[in-house]
Amino acid sequence: SSQIASTGYTYLPNGVILQWGTDTRNSDQAYIIEFPTTFPNTCFSVTVNRQATNEDGMNKTWAVTATEITSTGFTIDRDDDISGEQTINYMAIGN
């Protein structure tokens, strides 16, 4: 099965599950993002990127890190120099 949307997942024939999504927040504190579906065994990796605009400080790039990765989600901790709303994209791989 699969859920094809801006936040979704798909099961590959070899048992690997891909999950992806976006999240928009206005928080300088760490927060948890839950996957659309739980990985039955484990999440191998989460890749995160931040959507930035020219208004975000002359194209300055701030780090956004995925930590505390579990089968149900992960923690995001953004750079405290980011002010206001941020949107991140993520891709997770597991089984």
PDB file of C-alpha atoms in Angstrom:
ATOM      1  CA  SER A   1       0.000   0.000   0.000  1.00  0.00           C
ATOM      2  CA  SER A   2       0.998   3.608  -0.210  1.00  0.00           C
ATOM      3  CA  GLN A   3      -0.096   7.132   0.545  1.00  0.00           C
ATOM      4  CA  ILE A   4       0.896   9.487  -2.237  1.00  0.00           C
ATOM      5  CA  ALA A   5       0.656  13.065  -0.979  1.00  0.00           C
ATOM      6  CA  SER A   6       2.975  15.818   0.276  1.00  0.00           C
ATOM      7  CA  THR A   7       3.353  13.669   3.404  1.00  0.00           C
ATOM      8  CA  GLY A   8       3.244   9.986   2.563  1.00  0.00           C
ATOM      9  CA  TYR A   9       4.877   6.594   2.257  1.00  0.00           C
ATOM     10  CA  THR A  10       5.319   3.638  -0.072  1.00  0.00           C
ATOM     11  CA  TYR A  11       6.255   0.004   0.439  1.00  0.00           C
ATOM     12  CA  LEU A  12       8.815  -1.347  -2.013  1.00  0.00           C
ATOM     13  CA  PRO A  13       8.692  -5.019  -3.136  1.00  0.00           C
ATOM     14  CA  ASN A  14      11.906  -5.868  -1.232  1.00  0.00           C
ATOM     15  CA  GLY A  15      10.436  -4.802   2.151  1.00  0.00           C
ATOM     16  CA  VAL A  16      11.973  -1.319   2.237  1.00  0.00           C
ATOM     17  CA  ILE A  17       9.621   1.516   3.177  1.00  0.00           C
ATOM     18  CA  LEU A  18      10.133   5.100   2.007  1.00  0.00           C
ATOM     19  CA  GLN A  19       8.427   7.904   3.926  1.00  0.00           C
ATOM     20  CA  TRP A  20       8.499  11.646   3.278  1.00  0.00           C
ATOM     21  CA  GLY A  21       6.858  14.816   4.393  1.00  0.00           C
ATOM     22  CA  THR A  22       6.899  18.507   5.140  1.00  0.00           C
ATOM     23  CA  ASP A  23       6.438  20.333   8.409  1.00  0.00           C
ATOM     24  CA  THR A  24       6.024  24.048   9.125  1.00  0.00           C
ATOM     25  CA  ARG A  25       6.566  25.455  12.622  1.00  0.00           C
ATOM     26  CA  ASN A  26       7.465  28.633  14.456  1.00  0.00           C
ATOM     27  CA  SER A  27       9.498  27.155  17.311  1.00  0.00           C
ATOM     28  CA  ASP A  28      13.115  27.469  18.412  1.00  0.00           C
ATOM     29  CA  GLN A  29      12.743  24.408  20.634  1.00  0.00           C
ATOM     30  CA  ALA A  30      13.260  20.796  19.605  1.00  0.00           C
ATOM     31  CA  TYR A  31      10.072  19.025  18.517  1.00  0.00           C
ATOM     32  CA  ILE A  32       9.025  15.570  17.342  1.00  0.00           C
ATOM     33  CA  ILE A  33       7.785  14.795  13.841  1.00  0.00           C
ATOM     34  CA  GLU A  34       5.843  11.546  13.557  1.00  0.00           C
ATOM     35  CA  PHE A  35       6.033   9.434  10.402  1.00  0.00           C
ATOM     36  CA  PRO A  36       2.804   8.870   8.447  1.00  0.00           C
ATOM     37  CA  THR A  37       3.085   5.154   9.316  1.00  0.00           C
ATOM     38  CA  THR A  38       5.267   3.284  11.815  1.00  0.00           C
ATOM     39  CA  PHE A  39       8.233   1.308  10.491  1.00  0.00           C
ATOM     40  CA  PRO A  40       7.559  -2.305  11.608  1.00  0.00           C
ATOM     41  CA  ASN A  41      11.260  -2.930  12.382  1.00  0.00           C
ATOM     42  CA  THR A  42      13.503   0.121  12.201  1.00  0.00           C
ATOM     43  CA  CYS A  43      14.213   3.421  10.487  1.00  0.00           C
ATOM     44  CA  PHE A  44      17.654   3.314   8.864  1.00  0.00           C
ATOM     45  CA  SER A  45      18.043   6.981   7.987  1.00  0.00           C
ATOM     46  CA  VAL A  46      16.305  10.376   7.925  1.00  0.00           C
ATOM     47  CA  THR A  47      17.434  13.188   5.633  1.00  0.00           C
ATOM     48  CA  VAL A  48      16.158  16.706   6.348  1.00  0.00           C
ATOM     49  CA  ASN A  49      16.399  19.975   4.462  1.00  0.00           C
ATOM     50  CA  ARG A  50      15.033  23.414   5.240  1.00  0.00           C
ATOM     51  CA  GLN A  51      13.145  25.438   2.652  1.00  0.00           C
ATOM     52  CA  ALA A  52      14.818  28.858   2.637  1.00  0.00           C
ATOM     53  CA  THR A  53      13.927  32.074   0.840  1.00  0.00           C
ATOM     54  CA  ASN A  54      15.833  35.247   0.007  1.00  0.00           C
ATOM     55  CA  GLU A  55      14.088  36.946   2.927  1.00  0.00           C
ATOM     56  CA  ASP A  56      15.751  34.499   5.342  1.00  0.00           C
ATOM     57  CA  GLY A  57      18.928  36.520   5.651  1.00  0.00           C
ATOM     58  CA  MET A  58      20.358  36.924   2.157  1.00  0.00           C
ATOM     59  CA  ASN A  59      20.144  33.196   1.323  1.00  0.00           C
ATOM     60  CA  LYS A  60      21.867  32.276   4.573  1.00  0.00           C
ATOM     61  CA  THR A  61      21.722  28.531   5.209  1.00  0.00           C
ATOM     62  CA  TRP A  62      20.885  27.372   8.728  1.00  0.00           C
ATOM     63  CA  ALA A  63      21.228  23.825   9.916  1.00  0.00           C
ATOM     64  CA  VAL A  64      18.243  21.645  10.728  1.00  0.00           C
ATOM     65  CA  THR A  65      19.125  18.296  12.251  1.00  0.00           C
ATOM     66  CA  ALA A  66      17.185  15.045  12.677  1.00  0.00           C
ATOM     67  CA  THR A  67      18.020  13.411  16.000  1.00  0.00           C
ATOM     68  CA  GLU A  68      16.523  10.679  18.183  1.00  0.00           C
ATOM     69  CA  ILE A  69      15.326   8.641  15.191  1.00  0.00           C
ATOM     70  CA  THR A  70      12.848   5.882  16.089  1.00  0.00           C
ATOM     71  CA  SER A  71      10.435   3.661  14.175  1.00  0.00           C
ATOM     72  CA  THR A  72       7.648   6.211  14.800  1.00  0.00           C
ATOM     73  CA  GLY A  73       9.409   9.524  14.091  1.00  0.00           C
ATOM     74  CA  PHE A  74      12.343  11.789  14.861  1.00  0.00           C
ATOM     75  CA  THR A  75      13.254  14.989  16.671  1.00  0.00           C
ATOM     76  CA  ILE A  76      14.032  18.223  14.823  1.00  0.00           C
ATOM     77  CA  ASP A  77      16.284  20.815  16.403  1.00  0.00           C
ATOM     78  CA  ARG A  78      16.678  23.926  14.305  1.00  0.00           C
ATOM     79  CA  ASP A  79      19.398  26.566  14.597  1.00  0.00           C
ATOM     80  CA  ASP A  80      18.364  29.164  17.194  1.00  0.00           C
ATOM     81  CA  ASP A  81      19.343  31.976  14.788  1.00  0.00           C
ATOM     82  CA  ILE A  82      16.330  31.123  12.609  1.00  0.00           C
ATOM     83  CA  SER A  83      13.481  33.451  13.455  1.00  0.00           C
ATOM     84  CA  GLY A  84       9.856  33.007  12.551  1.00  0.00           C
ATOM     85  CA  GLU A  85       8.265  30.210  10.624  1.00  0.00           C
ATOM     86  CA  GLN A  86      10.291  27.488   8.939  1.00  0.00           C
ATOM     87  CA  THR A  87       9.317  24.649   6.629  1.00  0.00           C
ATOM     88  CA  ILE A  88      11.344  21.466   6.421  1.00  0.00           C
ATOM     89  CA  ASN A  89      11.208  18.481   4.071  1.00  0.00           C
ATOM     90  CA  TYR A  90      12.238  14.995   5.146  1.00  0.00           C
ATOM     91  CA  MET A  91      12.827  11.557   3.608  1.00  0.00           C
ATOM     92  CA  ALA A  92      13.064   8.435   5.766  1.00  0.00           C
ATOM     93  CA  ILE A  93      14.117   4.901   4.792  1.00  0.00           C
ATOM     94  CA  GLY A  94      13.506   1.773   6.822  1.00  0.00           C
ATOM     95  CA  ASN A  95      11.717  -1.541   6.975  1.00  0.00           C
TER      96      ASN A  95
END
